[in-house]
Coordinates of C-alpha atoms in Angstrom, one line a residue:
M1 CA 0.0 0.1 0.0
Q2 CA 1.6 3.3 -1.0
N3 CA 1.0 6.7 -2.5
S4 CA 3.2 9.9 -3.2
T5 CA 3.6 10.3 0.6
F6 CA 3.8 6.8 2.3
I7 CA 5.1 3.4 1.8
I8 CA 3.0 1.1 4.1
K9 CA 3.0 -2.6 4.9
E10 CA 0.2 -4.1 6.8
E11 CA -0.8 -7.5 7.9
N12 CA -4.1 -8.7 9.2
G13 CA -5.1 -5.0 10.1
I14 CA -1.5 -4.5 11.8
M15 CA 0.6 -1.9 10.1
K16 CA 4.0 -3.2 10.3
S17 CA 6.0 -0.6 8.5
L18 CA 5.4 3.1 7.7
V19 CA 8.1 4.9 5.5
L20 CA 8.0 8.5 4.3
R21 CA 8.9 9.0 0.8
G22 CA 11.7 11.0 0.3
D23 CA 13.3 9.9 3.7
K24 CA 16.9 9.2 2.7
Y25 CA 17.2 7.0 6.0
G26 CA 14.1 4.9 5.1
M27 CA 13.0 5.0 8.6
N28 CA 10.1 2.9 9.9
W29 CA 8.0 5.1 12.1
V30 CA 5.8 2.3 13.7
E31 CA 8.0 -0.1 15.3
G32 CA 6.9 -1.9 18.3
K33 CA 6.2 -5.2 20.1
A34 CA 2.4 -5.0 20.2
G35 CA 1.8 -3.8 16.5
W36 CA 0.3 -0.6 15.2
G37 CA -3.4 -0.9 15.3
S38 CA -3.7 -3.7 17.7
C39 CA -6.6 -3.1 19.9
R40 CA -7.7 -4.2 23.4
M41 CA -11.5 -4.2 24.2
R42 CA -14.2 -5.6 26.4
E43 CA -15.6 -9.1 25.6
G44 CA -18.4 -9.1 23.4
M45 CA -16.8 -6.3 21.2
S46 CA -15.1 -6.4 17.7
V47 CA -13.2 -4.0 15.8
S48 CA -12.7 -3.3 12.0
V49 CA -9.7 -1.5 11.1
S50 CA -9.4 0.4 7.8
R51 CA -6.9 2.5 6.1
K52 CA -7.1 4.7 3.0
F53 CA -5.3 7.5 1.2
L54 CA -6.9 11.0 1.0
P55 CA -6.5 13.3 -2.0
N56 CA -4.1 15.5 0.0
G57 CA -1.8 12.4 0.4
R58 CA -2.4 11.8 4.1
L59 CA -3.3 8.4 5.6
Y60 CA -6.7 8.0 7.0
E61 CA -7.0 5.2 9.8
S62 CA -10.6 4.1 11.0
Y63 CA -11.3 1.7 14.0
L64 CA -14.9 0.8 14.1
F65 CA -15.8 -0.7 17.5
K66 CA -19.0 -2.8 17.6
N67 CA -21.1 -4.4 20.4
D68 CA -21.7 -7.9 19.0
T69 CA -24.0 -9.0 21.9
D70 CA -27.6 -8.8 22.8
F71 CA -27.0 -6.5 25.8
D72 CA -25.9 -3.1 26.3
I73 CA -22.0 -2.6 26.8
F74 CA -20.8 0.1 29.1
T75 CA -17.0 0.5 29.3
K76 CA -14.7 2.6 31.6
E77 CA -11.5 4.6 30.8
G78 CA -8.9 1.8 29.9
D79 CA -11.4 -0.9 28.7
V80 CA -10.8 0.1 25.1
D81 CA -7.7 1.2 23.5
I82 CA -5.5 1.3 20.4
C83 CA -2.0 0.8 20.0
A84 CA 0.2 3.6 18.4
C85 CA 3.6 2.3 18.7
F86 CA 5.9 5.2 17.4
N87 CA 9.3 4.0 17.0
D88 CA 10.5 5.7 20.3
S89 CA 13.5 3.9 21.9
Y90 CA 17.1 4.5 22.6
H91 CA 20.1 2.9 20.8
D92 CA 23.3 4.4 19.7
A93 CA 23.4 7.8 18.7
K94 CA 23.5 7.2 15.1
T95 CA 20.5 5.0 15.0
C96 CA 18.5 7.4 17.2
E97 CA 19.2 10.6 15.3
E98 CA 18.4 8.8 11.9
E99 CA 15.8 6.1 12.7
R100 CA 14.1 6.9 16.1
C101 CA 11.6 9.5 17.0
H102 CA 10.6 11.6 20.0
T103 CA 6.9 11.2 20.5
H104 CA 4.9 14.2 21.9
L105 CA 1.5 13.0 22.8
F106 CA -1.3 15.4 23.6
I107 CA -4.4 13.0 24.3
K108 CA -7.3 15.4 25.3
G109 CA -10.6 14.1 24.0
E110 CA -11.7 15.0 20.4
M111 CA -8.7 17.4 20.3
S112 CA -5.8 14.9 20.4
W113 CA -2.8 14.8 18.6
V114 CA 0.7 13.3 18.2
M115 CA 4.0 15.2 17.0
A116 CA 6.9 12.8 16.3
L117 CA 10.3 14.2 15.6
R118 CA 13.1 12.3 14.5
M119 CA 15.6 12.4 17.2
G120 CA 18.3 14.1 14.9
G121 CA 16.0 16.7 13.7
E122 CA 16.2 16.0 10.0
A123 CA 12.8 16.3 8.2
P124 CA 10.5 14.7 7.3
H125 CA 8.9 13.9 10.6
L126 CA 5.4 12.4 11.3
G127 CA 2.3 13.9 12.9
M128 CA -1.2 12.5 13.7
M129 CA -4.5 14.3 14.3
L130 CA -7.7 12.7 15.5
K131 CA -10.8 13.4 13.4
K132 CA -13.5 11.2 14.9
G133 CA -14.2 9.9 18.4
S134 CA -12.5 11.0 21.6
L135 CA -9.2 9.8 23.3
V136 CA -9.0 10.5 27.0
S137 CA -5.5 9.2 28.2
Y138 CA -2.7 6.8 27.2
G139 CA -1.0 3.9 28.7
V140 CA 2.4 2.5 28.1
E141 CA 3.7 -1.3 27.6
R142 CA 7.5 -1.4 27.8
D143 CA 10.0 -3.8 27.2
L144 CA 11.3 -4.2 30.7
E145 CA 14.3 -6.2 29.4
R146 CA 15.7 -3.0 27.9
I147 CA 15.2 -1.1 31.1
S148 CA 15.7 2.6 30.6
N149 CA 16.2 2.4 26.8
D150 CA 12.8 1.5 25.7
R151 CA 9.9 4.1 26.0
G152 CA 7.3 1.5 25.2
D153 CA 4.2 1.1 23.1
F154 CA 1.6 3.7 23.4
F155 CA -2.0 2.6 23.9
L156 CA -4.5 5.4 23.3
N157 CA -7.6 4.9 25.6
V158 CA -11.0 5.5 24.3
E159 CA -13.4 7.7 26.0
P160 CA -15.9 5.5 28.3
L161 CA -18.7 4.2 25.8
H162 CA -22.3 2.9 26.0
L163 CA -23.0 0.9 22.9
H164 CA -26.5 -0.8 22.4
P165 CA -26.7 -4.2 20.8
G166 CA -25.2 -3.8 17.3
E167 CA -24.2 -0.3 17.8
T168 CA -20.8 1.1 16.6
Y169 CA -18.3 3.7 17.6
E170 CA -15.5 5.0 15.5
I171 CA -12.0 6.4 16.3
A172 CA -10.4 7.7 13.2
W173 CA -7.2 9.9 12.7
E174 CA -4.8 11.1 10.1
L175 CA -1.2 10.6 9.6
F176 CA 0.9 13.1 7.8
P177 CA 4.6 14.3 7.3
H178 CA 5.8 17.6 8.6
N179 CA 9.1 19.5 8.6
G180 CA 9.2 20.5 12.5
K181 CA 7.3 22.1 15.1
E182 CA 6.3 25.2 13.4
D183 CA 5.3 23.4 10.3
F184 CA 3.4 20.8 12.5
K185 CA 1.4 23.6 14.3
N186 CA 0.6 25.0 10.8
I187 CA -0.9 21.8 9.4
L188 CA -2.9 21.4 12.7
R189 CA -4.5 24.8 12.0
G190 CA -6.1 23.4 9.1
Y191 CA -8.2 21.0 11.2
D192 CA -11.7 22.1 12.0
N193 CA -11.4 20.5 15.5
Y194 CA -7.9 21.9 16.4
I195 CA -8.0 24.3 19.2
E196 CA -4.8 26.1 19.8
V197 CA -4.0 27.4 23.2
N198 CA -0.9 29.5 23.8
S199 CA 0.9 31.0 26.7
D200 CA 4.5 31.6 27.6
K201 CA 4.1 29.4 30.6
F202 CA 1.4 27.1 32.4
I203 CA 2.8 27.1 36.0
Y204 CA 2.2 30.5 37.8
F205 CA 2.7 31.9 41.2
E206 CA 0.0 33.3 43.2
G207 CA -0.6 36.9 42.4
E208 CA 0.6 36.6 38.9
E209 CA -1.5 37.3 35.8
I210 CA -2.7 34.1 34.0
K211 CA -2.6 34.8 30.3
L212 CA -4.1 32.3 27.9
S213 CA -5.0 32.9 24.1
S214 CA -6.7 30.6 21.7
N215 CA -8.5 30.3 18.4
A216 CA -11.4 29.2 20.2
E217 CA -13.9 30.6 22.8
P218 CA -12.7 32.3 24.9
A219 CA -10.1 33.8 22.7
E220 CA -8.4 35.2 25.7
I221 CA -8.2 34.6 29.4
R222 CA -6.6 37.3 31.7
E223 CA -6.9 36.8 35.4
I224 CA -4.9 37.2 38.6
A225 CA -3.9 33.6 40.2
V226 CA -5.8 33.3 43.2
G227 CA -6.0 30.1 45.3
L228 CA -3.5 27.2 45.0
G229 CA -3.5 24.1 42.8
E230 CA -4.7 22.8 39.4
K231 CA -7.2 25.3 37.4
T232 CA -8.8 24.0 34.4
Y233 CA -10.0 26.3 31.6
T234 CA -12.3 25.1 29.0
F235 CA -12.2 26.2 25.3
T236 CA -14.8 25.2 22.6
K237 CA -14.8 25.5 18.9
N238 CA -17.1 23.8 16.3
G239 CA -18.7 21.7 19.0
V240 CA -15.2 20.5 20.4
K241 CA -14.2 21.2 24.0
L242 CA -10.7 21.3 25.3
D243 CA -9.8 21.5 29.0
V244 CA -6.3 23.2 29.6
Q245 CA -4.6 22.6 33.0
V246 CA -2.5 25.3 34.6
L247 CA -1.0 25.1 38.0
V248 CA -1.0 27.9 40.7
Q249 CA 1.8 27.6 43.3
P250 CA 2.5 29.7 46.3
K251 CA 4.7 32.8 45.8
W252 CA 8.2 31.6 44.9
E253 CA 9.7 33.0 48.0
E254 CA 7.1 31.1 50.0
L255 CA 7.6 27.8 48.1
V256 CA 11.2 27.6 48.3
A257 CA 11.3 28.6 51.9
A258 CA 8.9 26.0 52.9
R259 CA 10.8 23.4 51.0
C260 CA 14.2 24.4 52.8
R261 CA 12.6 24.1 56.1
Y262 CA 11.0 20.8 55.4
I263 CA 14.4 19.4 54.4
A264 CA 15.9 20.7 57.7
E265 CA 13.0 19.5 59.7
K266 CA 12.2 16.1 58.2
Q267 CA 14.8 15.1 55.8
Q268 CA 18.0 15.2 57.9
Y269 CA 18.8 11.9 59.6
A270 CA 20.2 12.3 63.3
E271 CA 21.8 9.3 65.2
E272 CA 24.8 9.9 67.1
N273 CA 27.8 7.7 66.1
S274 CA 25.9 6.6 62.9
P275 CA 27.9 7.1 59.6
L276 CA 24.5 8.9 58.3
D277 CA 24.3 11.4 61.0
G278 CA 23.6 14.7 59.4
A279 CA 22.8 13.3 56.0
Y280 CA 19.7 14.4 54.0
L281 CA 18.0 11.2 53.1
V282 CA 15.0 9.9 50.8
Y283 CA 12.0 10.7 52.6
D284 CA 8.5 9.0 52.1
T285 CA 6.1 11.7 52.3
K286 CA 3.0 9.6 52.8
K287 CA 4.3 7.4 55.5
E288 CA 6.6 10.0 56.9
C289 CA 9.8 8.0 57.2
F290 CA 13.2 7.9 56.0
Y291 CA 14.6 5.5 53.4
Y292 CA 18.1 4.6 52.8
S293 CA 19.9 1.8 50.7
H294 CA 23.6 1.4 50.1
I295 CA 22.7 -1.5 47.5
D296 CA 20.3 0.6 45.5
H297 CA 22.8 3.6 44.7
D298 CA 19.9 6.0 43.8
H299 CA 18.7 5.8 47.5
N300 CA 21.9 6.1 49.2
G301 CA 23.4 8.9 51.3
G302 CA 25.1 10.8 48.6
R303 CA 24.8 11.4 44.7
E304 CA 21.7 13.3 43.6
R305 CA 20.7 14.1 47.3
V306 CA 23.5 16.5 47.4
A307 CA 21.0 18.8 45.8
M308 CA 19.2 19.4 49.2
G309 CA 22.5 20.9 50.6
L310 CA 23.0 22.8 47.5
L311 CA 19.4 24.5 47.8
L312 CA 19.9 25.3 51.6
A313 CA 23.3 26.9 51.0
R314 CA 22.0 29.0 48.2
W315 CA 19.0 30.2 49.9
L316 CA 20.7 31.0 53.0
Q317 CA 22.8 33.5 51.3
K318 CA 19.8 35.8 51.1
N319 CA 17.5 34.4 53.9
E320 CA 18.1 34.1 57.6
D321 CA 17.0 31.0 59.5
E322 CA 18.8 29.6 62.5
K323 CA 17.4 26.2 62.2
V324 CA 18.2 25.9 58.5
L325 CA 21.8 27.2 58.9
A326 CA 22.4 24.7 61.9
S327 CA 21.1 21.8 59.7
L328 CA 23.3 22.8 56.7
K329 CA 26.4 23.1 59.1
K330 CA 25.7 19.4 60.3
Y331 CA 25.3 18.3 56.9
M332 CA 28.5 19.8 55.7
A333 CA 30.2 18.0 58.5
Y334 CA 28.7 14.9 57.2
I335 CA 30.0 15.5 53.7
E336 CA 33.5 16.1 54.8
R337 CA 33.5 13.1 57.1
E338 CA 31.8 10.6 54.8
L339 CA 31.7 11.8 51.0
F340 CA 34.7 13.9 50.3
D341 CA 38.6 13.6 50.7
E342 CA 40.1 17.0 51.1
E343 CA 43.6 16.0 50.1
T344 CA 42.7 14.1 46.9
G345 CA 39.4 15.7 45.8
I346 CA 37.8 12.1 45.5
V347 CA 34.1 12.4 45.8
Y348 CA 32.7 9.1 47.3
N349 CA 29.5 7.5 46.2
D350 CA 28.2 6.7 49.6
V351 CA 28.9 6.9 53.3
K352 CA 32.0 5.5 54.9
R353 CA 34.0 6.9 51.9
N354 CA 32.6 4.0 49.9
N355 CA 33.5 4.3 46.2
D356 CA 32.1 0.8 44.8
W357 CA 30.9 2.9 42.0
N358 CA 33.3 5.8 41.3
R359 CA 30.5 7.9 39.8
L360 CA 31.8 10.8 37.7
Y361 CA 28.3 12.8 38.1
N362 CA 29.0 13.2 41.8
Y363 CA 32.3 15.3 41.3
P364 CA 30.7 18.7 39.7
W365 CA 27.9 18.4 42.2
M366 CA 30.3 18.3 45.1
S367 CA 32.2 21.2 43.4
T368 CA 29.0 23.1 43.2
L369 CA 28.1 22.7 46.8
F370 CA 31.4 23.9 48.0
I371 CA 31.1 26.9 45.7
E372 CA 27.7 27.7 47.4
C373 CA 29.2 27.2 50.8
Y374 CA 32.3 29.4 49.9
R375 CA 29.7 32.3 49.0
L376 CA 27.6 31.6 52.3
F377 CA 30.6 31.2 54.6
G378 CA 33.4 33.0 53.1
E379 CA 35.9 30.3 53.7
T380 CA 38.5 29.9 50.9
R381 CA 38.9 26.2 51.7
Y382 CA 35.6 25.6 50.2
L383 CA 36.8 27.0 47.1
V384 CA 39.7 25.0 47.1
N385 CA 37.7 22.0 47.6
A386 CA 35.4 22.7 44.6
A387 CA 38.6 23.0 42.4
N388 CA 40.1 19.8 43.8
A389 CA 36.9 17.8 43.2
M390 CA 36.8 18.9 39.4
K391 CA 40.6 18.1 39.2
A392 CA 39.9 14.7 40.6
M393 CA 37.0 14.0 38.1
Y394 CA 39.4 14.8 35.3
Q395 CA 41.9 12.2 36.5
V396 CA 39.3 9.3 36.5
G397 CA 39.6 7.0 33.5
S398 CA 37.0 4.8 31.9
I399 CA 35.5 2.1 33.8
T400 CA 32.7 -0.5 32.9
L401 CA 29.8 -1.1 35.1
D402 CA 26.7 -3.3 35.2
R403 CA 24.5 -0.8 33.6
H404 CA 26.9 0.9 31.2
E405 CA 30.4 1.9 30.2
Q406 CA 31.5 5.2 32.0
K407 CA 33.9 7.4 29.9
G408 CA 36.8 8.8 31.7
G409 CA 36.6 12.4 33.2
M410 CA 37.9 14.2 30.2
E411 CA 35.3 12.7 27.9
F412 CA 32.4 12.5 30.5
Y413 CA 29.1 14.2 30.0
A414 CA 28.7 15.4 33.4
L415 CA 25.6 17.3 34.5
N416 CA 26.1 20.8 36.0
I417 CA 29.7 21.5 35.7
P418 CA 30.1 24.9 37.4
M419 CA 33.4 25.8 35.5
V420 CA 32.5 29.7 34.7
E421 CA 31.6 30.2 38.5
L422 CA 34.4 28.4 39.8
T423 CA 37.1 30.1 37.6
E424 CA 35.5 33.6 38.4
E425 CA 35.4 32.8 42.2
L426 CA 39.0 31.6 42.2
K427 CA 40.3 34.6 40.3
N428 CA 38.3 37.1 42.5
A429 CA 39.7 35.3 45.5
G430 CA 43.2 36.0 44.4
L431 CA 43.7 32.1 43.3
T432 CA 44.6 33.1 39.8
E433 CA 47.0 30.4 39.1
L434 CA 44.4 27.6 40.3
S435 CA 41.7 29.6 38.2
E436 CA 43.8 29.2 34.9
E437 CA 44.5 25.7 35.6
M438 CA 40.8 24.9 36.1
K439 CA 40.1 26.8 32.8
A440 CA 42.7 24.9 30.8
L441 CA 41.4 21.5 32.2
F442 CA 37.9 22.4 31.1
L443 CA 38.8 23.6 27.8
E444 CA 40.4 20.5 27.1
H445 CA 37.5 18.5 28.2
A446 CA 35.2 20.7 26.0
E447 CA 37.5 20.2 23.0
N448 CA 37.1 16.6 23.4
L449 CA 33.4 16.8 23.3
R450 CA 33.5 19.1 20.6
Q451 CA 35.3 16.6 18.5
I452 CA 32.6 13.9 19.4
G453 CA 30.1 16.4 18.2
L454 CA 26.6 14.7 17.6
A455 CA 28.1 11.1 18.0
F456 CA 27.1 11.0 21.7
P457 CA 28.3 8.1 23.6
P458 CA 25.9 5.8 25.6
S459 CA 25.8 6.9 29.3
E460 CA 23.5 5.5 32.1
V461 CA 20.7 5.7 29.4
N462 CA 21.8 5.1 25.8
F463 CA 20.6 8.3 24.2
E464 CA 19.0 11.0 26.4
Q465 CA 18.3 14.6 27.2
S466 CA 20.9 14.6 29.9
I467 CA 23.6 13.5 27.6
V468 CA 22.6 16.1 24.9
G469 CA 21.8 18.9 27.4
P470 CA 25.4 18.7 29.1
A471 CA 27.0 18.6 25.7
A472 CA 25.4 21.9 24.7
E473 CA 26.0 23.6 28.0
C474 CA 29.7 22.4 27.9
M475 CA 30.2 24.0 24.5
F476 CA 28.4 27.2 25.5
M477 CA 30.4 27.6 28.7
A478 CA 33.8 26.9 26.7
Y479 CA 32.7 29.7 24.4
E480 CA 32.1 32.1 27.3
L481 CA 35.4 31.2 28.7
S482 CA 37.6 31.2 25.7
G483 CA 35.6 33.5 23.1
D484 CA 36.5 30.7 20.5
K485 CA 33.2 30.5 18.1
K486 CA 34.2 26.9 17.3
F487 CA 32.3 26.2 20.5
L488 CA 29.4 28.3 19.9
E489 CA 28.9 26.8 16.4
M490 CA 29.2 23.1 17.9
G491 CA 26.7 24.2 20.7
E492 CA 24.2 25.5 18.5
K493 CA 24.3 22.0 16.5
I494 CA 23.8 20.4 19.7
L495 CA 21.1 22.8 20.9
A496 CA 19.1 21.9 17.9
V497 CA 19.0 18.3 18.8
L498 CA 18.4 19.2 22.5
E499 CA 15.0 21.3 21.6
L500 CA 13.5 18.1 20.0
F501 CA 13.0 16.4 23.5
S502 CA 10.6 19.2 24.5
G503 CA 7.0 19.6 23.3
F504 CA 4.5 22.5 23.5
Q505 CA 1.6 20.7 24.8
P506 CA -0.7 23.3 26.6
D507 CA -0.7 21.4 30.0
F508 CA 1.6 22.4 32.9
H509 CA 2.8 18.8 33.2
M510 CA 4.3 18.7 29.5
Y511 CA 4.8 22.2 28.3
E512 CA 8.4 22.5 27.4
V513 CA 9.5 19.6 29.5
G514 CA 11.9 17.2 28.1
I515 CA 11.0 13.7 27.6
R516 CA 12.3 11.3 30.3
H517 CA 10.8 7.9 31.0
W518 CA 12.8 5.9 33.4
D519 CA 13.5 8.2 36.6
G520 CA 10.4 7.2 38.4
Y521 CA 11.6 3.5 38.4
W522 CA 15.3 4.3 39.7
F523 CA 14.7 7.1 42.1
G524 CA 11.0 6.6 43.3
G525 CA 9.2 4.4 45.7
N526 CA 6.5 3.3 43.5
R527 CA 9.3 1.8 41.1
I528 CA 7.3 2.5 38.0
F529 CA 8.8 3.2 34.5
G530 CA 7.1 5.5 32.2
D531 CA 7.0 9.1 31.0
T532 CA 8.0 11.6 33.8
Y533 CA 6.1 14.9 33.3
P534 CA 7.9 16.4 34.9
H535 CA 11.4 15.2 36.2
Y536 CA 13.7 17.7 37.5
W537 CA 16.5 16.9 35.1
S538 CA 14.3 18.6 32.4
S539 CA 15.7 21.6 33.8
I540 CA 19.0 20.9 32.3
T541 CA 17.3 22.3 29.0
G542 CA 16.1 25.4 30.7
N543 CA 19.8 26.1 31.9
V544 CA 21.2 25.6 28.3
Y545 CA 18.4 28.0 26.9
A546 CA 19.3 30.6 29.7
L547 CA 23.0 30.5 29.0
Y548 CA 22.4 30.7 25.1
H549 CA 20.2 33.7 25.7
K550 CA 23.0 35.3 27.7
L551 CA 25.6 34.7 25.1
T552 CA 23.5 35.8 22.2
G553 CA 20.8 37.9 23.4
K554 CA 18.1 35.9 21.7
E555 CA 15.1 36.7 23.7
E556 CA 12.9 33.6 22.8
Y557 CA 15.4 31.5 24.5
K558 CA 15.0 33.6 27.7
T559 CA 11.1 32.8 27.5
L560 CA 11.8 29.2 26.8
A561 CA 14.2 28.9 29.7
E562 CA 11.7 30.4 32.1
A563 CA 9.0 28.1 31.0
N564 CA 11.1 25.0 31.1
L565 CA 12.4 25.8 34.6
R566 CA 9.1 26.5 36.0
G567 CA 7.9 23.1 34.3
S568 CA 9.5 21.1 37.1
L569 CA 8.2 23.3 39.9
S570 CA 5.0 21.1 40.1
L571 CA 7.3 18.6 42.0
F572 CA 7.0 20.9 45.0
F573 CA 4.0 21.1 47.4
P574 CA 3.0 24.3 49.4
D575 CA 3.8 22.5 52.8
G576 CA 7.4 21.9 51.6
S577 CA 7.1 18.2 50.8
A578 CA 8.1 17.2 47.4
S579 CA 8.1 14.3 44.7
C580 CA 11.0 13.0 42.7
A581 CA 8.9 12.3 39.6
M582 CA 5.3 12.5 38.3
V583 CA 4.8 9.4 36.2
Y584 CA 2.3 10.7 33.6
P585 CA 0.8 7.9 31.8
R586 CA -2.6 6.3 33.0
T587 CA -1.0 3.0 33.3
V588 CA 2.5 1.5 32.7
N589 CA 2.5 -2.3 32.0
G590 CA -1.0 -2.4 33.6
R591 CA -0.1 -0.7 36.8
A592 CA -1.7 2.5 37.6
A593 CA 0.3 5.5 37.3
N594 CA -0.7 9.2 36.5
S595 CA 0.6 10.3 40.0
Y596 CA 3.3 11.8 41.9
D597 CA 5.7 9.6 43.5
P598 CA 5.7 9.5 47.5
W599 CA 9.2 9.9 47.8
A600 CA 11.2 13.2 48.2
N601 CA 14.5 12.3 46.7
D602 CA 16.4 14.1 44.4
Q603 CA 14.1 16.8 42.8
D604 CA 15.8 19.6 44.7
W605 CA 17.9 20.3 41.7
A606 CA 14.9 21.9 40.1
A607 CA 14.3 24.4 43.0
Y608 CA 18.1 24.9 43.0
F609 CA 18.2 26.0 39.5
Y610 CA 15.2 28.1 39.7
L611 CA 16.4 29.9 42.8
K612 CA 19.9 30.5 41.1
K613 CA 18.2 31.9 38.3
H614 CA 15.9 34.2 40.2
D615 CA 17.6 35.2 43.4

């Protein structure tokens, strides 16, 4: 089955292959275990699947569900669904960039759409727009043998139905090629049932003005954000209804203060003579208890949880709170006793100076913590520690671990390297020679990554936003430190790939939040894989946007940076508690999801990044 746009292979109603004509890579956009077009439904129902090409070259797919019994059938959400298995999984960089796609889903009733973007950014891409019926949510079926590297097959859930004997119900959509985000939007504008809702953000602080505009009724909403929590605004056009969710948070100063006090009061472990004394630990906000595991590294006494100390150290620079200050001092005593060697700069993975896994991510995080403590306490030793931690990272060679191969420090895609801040603080403190040494080490590192370019190596996940983001950030920092445009030029190439991870769905969970789909399993108490909208490391993208705006003055990136950094703030709650991830799909491999994980674990990076940008 083919026309001027598509080359399709199907078998017994299942679409096995969909290739876009003119695609030099011959990418199959519909690979998956379940099979595109496979349906699940209630007993007593049947489905007829048909496909045809329209005069405009688009593919029209129809799923006609029928009640074959002599009795009424009532369904609930999740009883009837259709598999749309876009080719969204992570392999080596070349395969991902040429033959895999980021799938941005907006499943909102009669106004549902999907924007699939080739991971490397080269057109043509694939889009989908619902034409008949209503889809209300989606579930995911994942290949768990591939752990973090398979996003899964998407099952689009049909609205609850009431079918009389012999009655039918149709879901139909169109598939079409497009050239990228703006072209996709323009194509959607040609559909009568498309409702476009625009805003520069969908998370607001109390007292701010909510601003939404649309091509429907109402055409504009402008009102002061009063009252906390989710707010739904309904837009209608041609008989189609769209509910748009925004989130109102407390004023930022109140939200971050509550979070800092919560950490100090509830997430700091205290037991004299225990190696964990003073540690900030995982906290179950529902059961109100600590959790720690040395075996499960993502729940131990170090690593990502350093962000709690970072947040407090940054917040205390402009706020006075004796209890929070005492808590931070106790935490820093814990850090220097258990997690850091002042002489060698080694950053340990867990208490008792344990380095069963010499994890390179830990080094820049510890360096950043020491920089913030230097700014708070004014003690030069913190600044020297910050430099020594980075020097130690650059001395670490490649190692092989169970889940991945870790490159050496000079080729590592580290998150949040604080090199511009570090070199500036060292220079201002009179440590000019050390500042120049750090700059030289970093520029050597940056040059290595520039030479690698878009051929990103696998890390803890084969191909992810938190490999591409650090690569772009590294290039832009190198340009800022050196003035050499070769870094800016490579950074812009990487930035174009980074932007593809983020969508523009008008929903506070998803708007400008980068696709991630494994963090809830590794860091959460519920241990569920699946799309995390949001997860705090999405903020890496916002940091890159902000830095790019700083270097180029391009205002659109300032706006995008703010939207992205706000996008992770729904992980924090007015009482100061927090969640490490919001697993967004309705179900994942049959397990109920669409909820915030009860564990406050590592999400404070998001609060730190936002505070840093706005204090």
